mmCIF file of N, CA and C in Angstrom:
data_model
loop_
_atom_site.group_PDB
_atom_site.id
_atom_site.type_symbol
_atom_site.label_atom_id
_atom_site.label_comp_id
_atom_site.label_asym_id
_atom_site.label_seq_id
_atom_site.Cartn_x
_atom_site.Cartn_y
_atom_site.Cartn_z
ATOM 1 N N MET A 280 0.633 -1.285 0.043
ATOM 2 C CA MET A 280 0.531 -0.031 0.409
ATOM 3 C C MET A 280 0.946 1.396 0.027
ATOM 4 N N ALA A 281 1.891 1.513 1.392
ATOM 5 C CA ALA A 281 2.565 2.308 0.776
ATOM 6 C C ALA A 281 4.141 3.651 -0.831
ATOM 7 N N GLN A 282 3.829 1.780 -0.838
ATOM 8 C CA GLN A 282 5.419 1.935 -2.439
ATOM 9 C C GLN A 282 3.494 2.106 -3.445
ATOM 10 N N ALA A 283 2.445 1.798 -3.358
ATOM 11 C CA ALA A 283 1.268 2.107 -4.453
ATOM 12 C C ALA A 283 1.530 3.574 -3.601
ATOM 13 N N ALA A 284 1.052 3.776 -2.947
ATOM 14 C CA ALA A 284 0.578 5.195 -2.350
ATOM 15 C C ALA A 284 1.806 6.555 -3.172
ATOM 16 N N ARG A 285 3.028 5.687 -2.554
ATOM 17 C CA ARG A 285 3.637 7.277 -3.577
ATOM 18 C C ARG A 285 4.093 6.909 -4.698
ATOM 19 N N ARG A 286 3.772 5.843 -5.860
ATOM 20 C CA ARG A 286 4.264 5.821 -6.848
ATOM 21 C C ARG A 286 2.945 6.370 -7.476
ATOM 22 N N LEU A 287 1.751 6.717 -7.343
ATOM 23 C CA LEU A 287 0.571 7.931 -7.239
ATOM 24 C C LEU A 287 0.564 9.173 -6.936
ATOM 25 N N GLY A 288 1.898 9.536 -6.170
ATOM 26 C CA GLY A 288 1.093 10.315 -5.536
ATOM 27 C C GLY A 288 0.806 11.009 -4.413
ATOM 28 N N ILE A 289 -0.563 9.757 -3.998
ATOM 29 C CA ILE A 289 -1.645 10.463 -3.589
ATOM 30 C C ILE A 289 -1.430 11.503 -2.432
ATOM 31 N N ALA A 290 -0.676 11.473 -1.658
ATOM 32 C CA ALA A 290 -0.505 12.358 -0.565
ATOM 33 C C ALA A 290 -0.460 13.435 -1.373
ATOM 34 N N GLU A 291 0.611 13.991 -1.586
ATOM 35 C CA GLU A 291 1.111 14.342 -2.009
ATOM 36 C C GLU A 291 0.342 15.794 -3.296
ATOM 37 N N LYS A 292 -0.575 15.068 -3.745
ATOM 38 C CA LYS A 292 -1.882 16.174 -4.773
ATOM 39 C C LYS A 292 -2.575 15.625 -3.376
ATOM 40 N N LEU A 293 -3.265 15.141 -2.051
ATOM 41 C CA LEU A 293 -4.226 15.965 -1.702
ATOM 42 C C LEU A 293 -3.315 17.280 -1.072
ATOM 43 N N ALA A 294 -2.570 16.899 -0.749
ATOM 44 C CA ALA A 294 -1.630 18.042 0.217
ATOM 45 C C ALA A 294 -1.216 19.799 -0.368
ATOM 46 N N ALA A 295 -1.518 19.351 -2.123
ATOM 47 C CA ALA A 295 -0.948 20.884 -3.025
ATOM 48 C C ALA A 295 -2.186 21.482 -2.937
ATOM 49 N N VAL A 296 -3.926 20.697 -2.617
ATOM 50 C CA VAL A 296 -5.185 21.589 -2.751
ATOM 51 C C VAL A 296 -5.020 22.781 -1.172
ATOM 52 N N ILE A 297 -4.597 21.366 -0.431
ATOM 53 C CA ILE A 297 -5.082 21.570 1.137
ATOM 54 C C ILE A 297 -4.090 23.015 2.415
ATOM 55 N N PRO A 298 -4.522 24.641 1.833
ATOM 56 C CA PRO A 298 -3.224 25.752 2.428
ATOM 57 C C PRO A 298 -3.260 24.929 3.423
ATOM 58 N N ASP A 299 -2.027 25.232 3.702
ATOM 59 C CA ASP A 299 -0.999 25.520 5.256
ATOM 60 C C ASP A 299 -0.450 26.653 5.261
ATOM 61 N N ARG A 300 -2.313 26.772 6.963
ATOM 62 C CA ARG A 300 -1.454 27.866 7.693
ATOM 63 C C ARG A 300 -0.368 27.652 8.283
ATOM 64 N N ARG A 301 -0.093 26.342 9.006
ATOM 65 C CA ARG A 301 0.806 26.597 10.517
ATOM 66 C C ARG A 301 2.189 27.217 9.923
ATOM 67 N N ASP A 302 2.320 28.169 11.001
ATOM 68 C CA ASP A 302 3.919 28.589 10.749
ATOM 69 C C ASP A 302 4.852 28.341 10.521
ATOM 70 N N PRO A 303 5.492 27.765 9.336
ATOM 71 C CA PRO A 303 6.961 27.710 8.965
ATOM 72 C C PRO A 303 8.002 27.055 9.367
ATOM 73 N N SER A 304 8.111 27.618 10.265
ATOM 74 C CA SER A 304 9.296 28.063 11.033
ATOM 75 C C SER A 304 8.838 27.045 12.832
ATOM 76 N N ARG A 305 7.549 26.382 12.376
ATOM 77 C CA ARG A 305 7.181 25.219 13.425
ATOM 78 C C ARG A 305 6.961 24.567 13.022
ATOM 79 N N VAL A 306 7.243 24.099 12.047
ATOM 80 C CA VAL A 306 6.694 23.230 11.787
ATOM 81 C C VAL A 306 8.031 21.849 11.251
ATOM 82 N N LEU A 307 6.911 20.078 11.782
ATOM 83 C CA LEU A 307 7.861 18.899 12.354
ATOM 84 C C LEU A 307 6.993 18.375 11.120
ATOM 85 N N HIS A 308 6.167 18.538 10.762
ATOM 86 C CA HIS A 308 5.763 17.667 9.401
ATOM 87 C C HIS A 308 4.617 18.098 8.225
ATOM 88 N N PRO A 309 5.600 17.713 7.190
ATOM 89 C CA PRO A 309 4.988 18.128 6.493
ATOM 90 C C PRO A 309 3.631 17.489 6.001
ATOM 91 N N LEU A 310 2.322 18.674 5.155
ATOM 92 C CA LEU A 310 1.330 17.890 4.987
ATOM 93 C C LEU A 310 1.118 16.177 4.684
ATOM 94 N N PRO A 311 2.027 16.821 3.424
ATOM 95 C CA PRO A 311 1.649 15.354 2.154
ATOM 96 C C PRO A 311 2.909 14.553 3.605
ATOM 97 N N GLU A 312 3.418 14.362 4.465
ATOM 98 C CA GLU A 312 3.267 12.849 5.397
ATOM 99 C C GLU A 312 2.513 12.730 6.498
ATOM 100 N N ILE A 313 1.698 13.795 6.640
ATOM 101 C CA ILE A 313 0.573 14.223 7.952
ATOM 102 C C ILE A 313 -0.270 13.033 6.738
ATOM 103 N N LEU A 314 -0.620 13.768 5.654
ATOM 104 C CA LEU A 314 -1.381 12.652 5.099
ATOM 105 C C LEU A 314 -1.337 11.639 4.894
ATOM 106 N N LEU A 315 -0.035 10.733 4.283
ATOM 107 C CA LEU A 315 0.129 8.984 4.322
ATOM 108 C C LEU A 315 0.394 8.326 5.834
ATOM 109 N N ALA A 316 -0.052 8.742 6.163
ATOM 110 C CA ALA A 316 0.856 8.004 8.088
ATOM 111 C C ALA A 316 -1.039 8.466 7.860
ATOM 112 N N ARG A 317 -1.773 8.892 7.347
ATOM 113 C CA ARG A 317 -3.444 8.966 8.222
ATOM 114 C C ARG A 317 -3.772 7.613 7.146
ATOM 115 N N ILE A 318 -3.481 8.523 5.368
ATOM 116 C CA ILE A 318 -4.002 7.091 4.911
ATOM 117 C C ILE A 318 -3.498 5.876 4.711
ATOM 118 N N LEU A 319 -2.221 5.700 5.190
ATOM 119 C CA LEU A 319 -1.766 4.027 5.542
ATOM 120 C C LEU A 319 -2.232 3.639 7.064
ATOM 121 N N ALA A 320 -2.746 4.627 7.711
ATOM 122 C CA ALA A 320 -3.957 3.513 8.935
ATOM 123 C C ALA A 320 -4.750 3.613 9.343
ATOM 124 N N ILE A 321 -5.654 3.915 8.075
ATOM 125 C CA ILE A 321 -7.009 3.721 7.323
ATOM 126 C C ILE A 321 -6.737 2.432 6.506
ATOM 127 N N ALA A 322 -6.060 2.331 5.794
ATOM 128 C CA ALA A 322 -5.944 1.561 5.394
ATOM 129 C C ALA A 322 -5.038 -0.099 5.479
ATOM 130 N N CYS A 323 -5.254 0.496 7.054
ATOM 131 C CA CYS A 323 -4.918 -1.143 7.952
ATOM 132 C C CYS A 323 -5.352 -1.541 8.756
ATOM 133 N N GLY A 324 -7.021 -0.202 8.630
ATOM 134 C CA GLY A 324 -7.555 -0.750 9.694
ATOM 135 C C GLY A 324 -7.940 0.021 11.252
ATOM 136 N N TYR A 325 -6.811 1.075 11.430
ATOM 137 C CA TYR A 325 -6.624 1.653 12.384
ATOM 138 C C TYR A 325 -7.583 3.341 11.670
ATOM 139 N N GLU A 326 -8.539 2.991 12.740
ATOM 140 C CA GLU A 326 -9.733 4.306 12.013
ATOM 141 C C GLU A 326 -9.963 5.671 12.744
ATOM 142 N N ASP A 327 -9.221 5.806 13.939
ATOM 143 C CA ASP A 327 -8.882 6.643 14.456
ATOM 144 C C ASP A 327 -8.107 7.588 14.508
ATOM 145 N N ALA A 328 -8.042 8.819 15.319
ATOM 146 C CA ALA A 328 -6.330 9.587 15.354
ATOM 147 C C ALA A 328 -5.399 9.257 15.641
ATOM 148 N N ASP A 329 -6.552 8.749 16.969
ATOM 149 C CA ASP A 329 -6.122 7.992 17.810
ATOM 150 C C ASP A 329 -5.014 7.151 18.276
ATOM 151 N N ASP A 330 -4.663 6.531 17.562
ATOM 152 C CA ASP A 330 -4.105 5.435 16.693
ATOM 153 C C ASP A 330 -3.278 5.667 16.423
ATOM 154 N N LEU A 331 -2.775 6.428 16.125
ATOM 155 C CA LEU A 331 -1.407 7.704 15.488
ATOM 156 C C LEU A 331 -0.536 7.915 16.516
ATOM 157 N N ASP A 332 -0.609 7.537 18.266
ATOM 158 C CA ASP A 332 0.176 7.985 19.100
ATOM 159 C C ASP A 332 0.175 5.914 19.656
ATOM 160 N N HIS A 333 0.085 5.609 18.950
ATOM 161 C CA HIS A 333 0.805 4.178 18.977
ATOM 162 C C HIS A 333 1.932 3.647 17.772
ATOM 163 N N LEU A 334 0.565 4.065 16.722
ATOM 164 C CA LEU A 334 2.265 3.911 15.656
ATOM 165 C C LEU A 334 3.275 4.899 15.291
ATOM 166 N N ARG A 335 2.671 5.794 16.130
ATOM 167 C CA ARG A 335 4.023 6.735 15.491
ATOM 168 C C ARG A 335 5.973 5.787 15.651
ATOM 169 N N ALA A 336 5.611 5.479 17.105
ATOM 170 C CA ALA A 336 7.157 4.181 16.954
ATOM 171 C C ALA A 336 7.196 2.739 16.910
ATOM 172 N N ASP A 337 5.646 3.151 15.918
ATOM 173 C CA ASP A 337 6.301 2.373 14.778
ATOM 174 C C ASP A 337 7.363 1.012 13.694
ATOM 175 N N PRO A 338 8.221 0.251 13.863
ATOM 176 C CA PRO A 338 9.096 0.238 13.681
ATOM 177 C C PRO A 338 8.185 0.489 12.042
ATOM 178 N N ALA A 339 7.526 -1.004 11.965
ATOM 179 C CA ALA A 339 6.901 -1.071 10.787
ATOM 180 C C ALA A 339 6.281 -0.129 9.355
ATOM 181 N N PHE A 340 5.416 0.845 10.626
ATOM 182 C CA PHE A 340 4.474 1.754 10.248
ATOM 183 C C PHE A 340 5.119 3.484 9.370
ATOM 184 N N LYS A 341 6.535 2.945 11.077
ATOM 185 C CA LYS A 341 7.912 3.985 10.276
ATOM 186 C C LYS A 341 8.332 3.608 8.969
ATOM 187 N N LEU A 342 8.596 2.837 8.188
ATOM 188 C CA LEU A 342 9.060 1.659 7.732
ATOM 189 C C LEU A 342 8.387 2.813 6.168
ATOM 190 N N ALA A 343 6.761 2.665 6.310
ATOM 191 C CA ALA A 343 5.971 2.281 5.725
ATOM 192 C C ALA A 343 5.995 4.048 5.224
ATOM 193 N N CYS A 344 5.589 5.033 5.680
ATOM 194 C CA CYS A 344 6.333 5.948 5.803
ATOM 195 C C CYS A 344 7.086 7.217 5.783
ATOM 196 N N GLY A 345 8.509 5.927 5.366
ATOM 197 C CA GLY A 345 9.695 6.827 4.721
ATOM 198 C C GLY A 345 10.569 6.845 5.436
ATOM 199 N N ARG A 346 10.439 7.047 7.239
ATOM 200 C CA ARG A 346 11.262 6.370 8.122
ATOM 201 C C ARG A 346 12.019 5.656 8.997
ATOM 202 N N LEU A 347 13.266 5.683 9.026
ATOM 203 C CA LEU A 347 14.678 4.455 9.485
ATOM 204 C C LEU A 347 13.010 3.480 10.276
ATOM 205 N N PRO A 348 13.760 2.609 10.520
ATOM 206 C CA PRO A 348 12.871 1.648 11.588
ATOM 207 C C PRO A 348 13.204 1.533 12.889
ATOM 208 N N GLU A 349 14.222 2.427 13.024
ATOM 209 C CA GLU A 349 15.142 1.989 14.571
ATOM 210 C C GLU A 349 15.860 3.376 15.051
ATOM 211 N N SER A 350 16.094 4.294 14.689
ATOM 212 C CA SER A 350 17.033 5.166 14.190
ATOM 213 C C SER A 350 15.977 7.236 14.294
ATOM 214 N N GLY A 351 14.745 6.815 13.215
ATOM 215 C CA GLY A 351 14.143 7.176 12.505
ATOM 216 C C GLY A 351 14.048 8.176 13.811
ATOM 217 N N VAL A 352 13.140 9.502 12.789
ATOM 218 C CA VAL A 352 12.605 9.809 14.321
ATOM 219 C C VAL A 352 10.624 9.536 14.263
ATOM 220 N N ASP A 353 10.416 9.549 15.398
ATOM 221 C CA ASP A 353 8.426 9.081 15.138
ATOM 222 C C ASP A 353 7.761 9.050 14.453
ATOM 223 N N LEU A 354 7.226 9.275 14.148
ATOM 224 C CA LEU A 354 6.326 9.951 13.322
ATOM 225 C C LEU A 354 5.512 11.305 13.984
ATOM 226 N N MET A 355 5.081 11.420 13.851
ATOM 227 C CA MET A 355 3.975 12.478 14.099
ATOM 228 C C MET A 355 1.783 12.674 15.736
ATOM 229 N N SER A 356 1.687 13.075 16.004
ATOM 230 C CA SER A 356 0.863 12.903 17.437
ATOM 231 C C SER A 356 -0.718 12.577 16.772
ATOM 232 N N GLN A 357 -1.173 12.106 17.152
ATOM 233 C CA GLN A 357 -2.764 11.787 17.119
ATOM 234 C C GLN A 357 -2.988 13.381 17.084
ATOM 235 N N PRO A 358 -2.433 14.887 18.114
ATOM 236 C CA PRO A 358 -2.940 16.064 19.033
ATOM 237 C C PRO A 358 -2.738 16.705 16.720
ATOM 238 N N THR A 359 -2.069 15.794 16.194
ATOM 239 C CA THR A 359 -0.837 17.414 15.310
ATOM 240 C C THR A 359 -2.337 16.334 13.637
ATOM 241 N N VAL A 360 -1.919 15.601 13.611
ATOM 242 C CA VAL A 360 -2.780 14.817 12.476
ATOM 243 C C VAL A 360 -4.337 15.681 12.891
ATOM 244 N N SER A 361 -5.532 15.494 13.731
ATOM 245 C CA SER A 361 -6.468 16.197 14.712
ATOM 246 C C SER A 361 -7.136 17.061 13.939
ATOM 247 N N ARG A 362 -5.954 18.306 14.001
ATOM 248 C CA ARG A 362 -5.159 19.497 13.462
ATOM 249 C C ARG A 362 -6.019 19.111 11.982
ATOM 250 N N LEU A 363 -4.864 18.941 11.958
ATOM 251 C CA LEU A 363 -5.667 18.321 10.389
ATOM 252 C C LEU A 363 -6.046 18.670 8.946
ATOM 253 N N GLU A 364 -7.119 16.982 10.129
ATOM 254 C CA GLU A 364 -8.909 16.822 10.130
ATOM 255 C C GLU A 364 -9.719 17.712 9.965
ATOM 256 N N ASN A 365 -8.354 18.549 10.835
ATOM 257 C CA ASN A 365 -10.024 19.585 11.042
ATOM 258 C C ASN A 365 -10.166 20.922 10.455
ATOM 259 N N THR A 366 -8.606 21.221 10.138
ATOM 260 C CA THR A 366 -8.575 22.313 9.083
ATOM 261 C C THR A 366 -8.853 22.699 7.679
ATOM 262 N N PRO A 367 -9.180 21.946 6.735
ATOM 263 C CA PRO A 367 -10.365 22.238 5.807
ATOM 264 C C PRO A 367 -11.382 22.393 5.992
ATOM 265 N N GLY A 368 -11.908 23.006 5.074
ATOM 266 C CA GLY A 368 -13.144 23.987 4.939
ATOM 267 C C GLY A 368 -13.954 23.508 3.472
ATOM 268 N N LEU A 369 -15.022 23.443 3.577
ATOM 269 C CA LEU A 369 -15.521 23.074 2.406
ATOM 270 C C LEU A 369 -15.461 22.998 0.635
ATOM 271 N N ARG A 370 -14.322 24.091 0.460
ATOM 272 C CA ARG A 370 -13.859 24.828 -0.412
ATOM 273 C C ARG A 370 -12.865 23.970 -0.596
ATOM 274 N N ASP A 371 -12.742 23.199 0.648
ATOM 275 C CA ASP A 371 -10.402 22.668 0.753
ATOM 276 C C ASP A 371 -10.716 21.265 0.229
ATOM 277 N N LEU A 372 -13.022 20.642 0.888
ATOM 278 C CA LEU A 372 -12.940 19.574 0.703
ATOM 279 C C LEU A 372 -13.691 19.583 -0.348
ATOM 280 N N ILE A 373 -14.158 19.959 -1.322
ATOM 281 C CA ILE A 373 -14.459 20.264 -2.935
ATOM 282 C C ILE A 373 -13.364 20.100 -3.528
ATOM 283 N N ARG A 374 -11.881 19.917 -2.631
ATOM 284 C CA ARG A 374 -11.009 20.409 -3.757
ATOM 285 C C ARG A 374 -10.266 19.221 -3.853
ATOM 286 N N LEU A 375 -10.340 18.469 -2.877
ATOM 287 C CA LEU A 375 -10.627 17.201 -2.246
ATOM 288 C C LEU A 375 -10.653 15.643 -2.808
ATOM 289 N N GLY A 376 -12.237 16.099 -3.220
ATOM 290 C CA GLY A 376 -12.636 15.380 -4.053
ATOM 291 C C GLY A 376 -12.421 14.957 -5.435
ATOM 292 N N ARG A 377 -11.887 16.481 -5.830
ATOM 293 C CA ARG A 377 -11.436 15.867 -7.063
ATOM 294 C C ARG A 377 -10.449 16.015 -7.368
ATOM 295 N N VAL A 378 -8.945 16.032 -6.330
ATOM 296 C CA VAL A 378 -8.398 14.895 -6.038
ATOM 297 C C VAL A 378 -8.026 13.684 -6.056
ATOM 298 N N LEU A 379 -9.339 13.320 -6.257
ATOM 299 C CA LEU A 379 -9.927 11.447 -6.328
ATOM 300 C C LEU A 379 -10.414 11.157 -7.703
ATOM 301 N N VAL A 380 -11.415 11.948 -7.839
ATOM 302 C CA VAL A 380 -11.891 11.589 -8.579
ATOM 303 C C VAL A 380 -10.486 11.796 -9.621
ATOM 304 N N ASP A 381 -10.108 12.533 -9.882
ATOM 305 C CA ASP A 381 -9.171 13.027 -11.337
ATOM 306 C C ASP A 381 -7.880 11.588 -11.019
ATOM 307 N N LEU A 382 -7.565 10.851 -9.654
ATOM 308 C CA LEU A 382 -6.503 10.008 -9.306
ATOM 309 C C LEU A 382 -7.327 8.326 -10.019
ATOM 310 N N TYR A 383 -8.386 8.797 -10.285
ATOM 311 C CA TYR A 383 -9.244 7.574 -10.248
ATOM 312 C C TYR A 383 -10.273 7.422 -11.986
ATOM 313 N N CYS A 384 -10.100 8.634 -12.692
ATOM 314 C CA CYS A 384 -9.987 8.276 -13.805
ATOM 315 C C CYS A 384 -8.535 8.398 -14.293
ATOM 316 N N ALA A 385 -7.123 8.744 -13.908
ATOM 317 C CA ALA A 385 -5.918 8.036 -14.257
ATOM 318 C C ALA A 385 -6.266 6.475 -14.279
ATOM 319 N N SER A 386 -6.764 6.181 -13.773
ATOM 320 C CA SER A 386 -6.156 4.222 -13.734
ATOM 321 C C SER A 386 -6.896 3.926 -14.733
ATOM 322 N N TYR A 387 -7.601 5.020 -16.154
ATOM 323 C CA TYR A 387 -7.610 4.400 -17.022
ATOM 324 C C TYR A 387 -6.961 4.388 -17.657
ATOM 325 N N ALA A 388 -6.889 3.736 -18.979
ATOM 326 C CA ALA A 388 -6.696 3.894 -20.632
ATOM 327 C C ALA A 388 -6.831 5.111 -21.074
ATOM 328 N N LYS A 389 -8.812 5.226 -20.366
ATOM 329 C CA LYS A 389 -9.444 5.950 -20.689
ATOM 330 C C LYS A 389 -10.518 6.401 -20.238
ATOM 331 N N PRO A 390 -10.648 7.244 -19.489
ATOM 332 C CA PRO A 390 -10.863 7.997 -18.376
ATOM 333 C C PRO A 390 -12.303 7.745 -18.485
ATOM 334 N N PRO A 391 -13.192 6.982 -17.858
ATOM 335 C CA PRO A 391 -15.095 6.262 -18.519
ATOM 336 C C PRO A 391 -15.993 7.789 -18.182
ATOM 337 N N ALA A 392 -16.275 7.800 -19.381
ATOM 338 C CA ALA A 392 -17.150 8.705 -19.067
ATOM 339 C C ALA A 392 -18.027 9.457 -18.335
ATOM 340 N N ALA A 393 -18.377 9.703 -17.207
ATOM 341 C CA ALA A 393 -19.264 9.043 -16.414
ATOM 342 C C ALA A 393 -18.692 8.608 -14.768
ATOM 343 N N VAL A 394 -18.618 9.529 -13.959
ATOM 344 C CA VAL A 394 -18.184 8.959 -12.835
ATOM 345 C C VAL A 394 -19.664 8.885 -11.841
ATOM 346 N N THR A 395 -20.461 7.931 -10.753
ATOM 347 C CA THR A 395 -21.375 8.430 -10.023
ATOM 348 C C THR A 395 -20.583 8.527 -8.348
ATOM 349 N N LEU A 396 -20.445 9.376 -7.668
ATOM 350 C CA LEU A 396 -20.195 9.347 -6.102
ATOM 351 C C LEU A 396 -21.511 8.609 -5.857
ATOM 352 N N ASP A 397 -21.349 8.115 -5.197
ATOM 353 C CA ASP A 397 -22.959 7.630 -3.804
ATOM 354 C C ASP A 397 -22.467 7.829 -2.728
#
């Protein structure tokens, strides 16, 4: 899953449409990194951001997120993820949805004539 997410650039594409209003001098975890960790956690069955407090030091999860398993810095904490999840407004959510539709359409040799979102 991690390789596919990186190959497709999912986290980077999603991060590109979310304004990062954080003070750049205080940022420890870039948006794509937070998004990748959240995407992978959900894909592994960890639905709650709280789970990232337990996963942040997990060697296998760190490796999946591009960190060295034993010596790499731990991943972000639950409050960091929760702030990100509560940041996007309606327009941001619409842009995020468009990115997902674009990724879906790009998975076809010939994009579908219509996409039904249910």
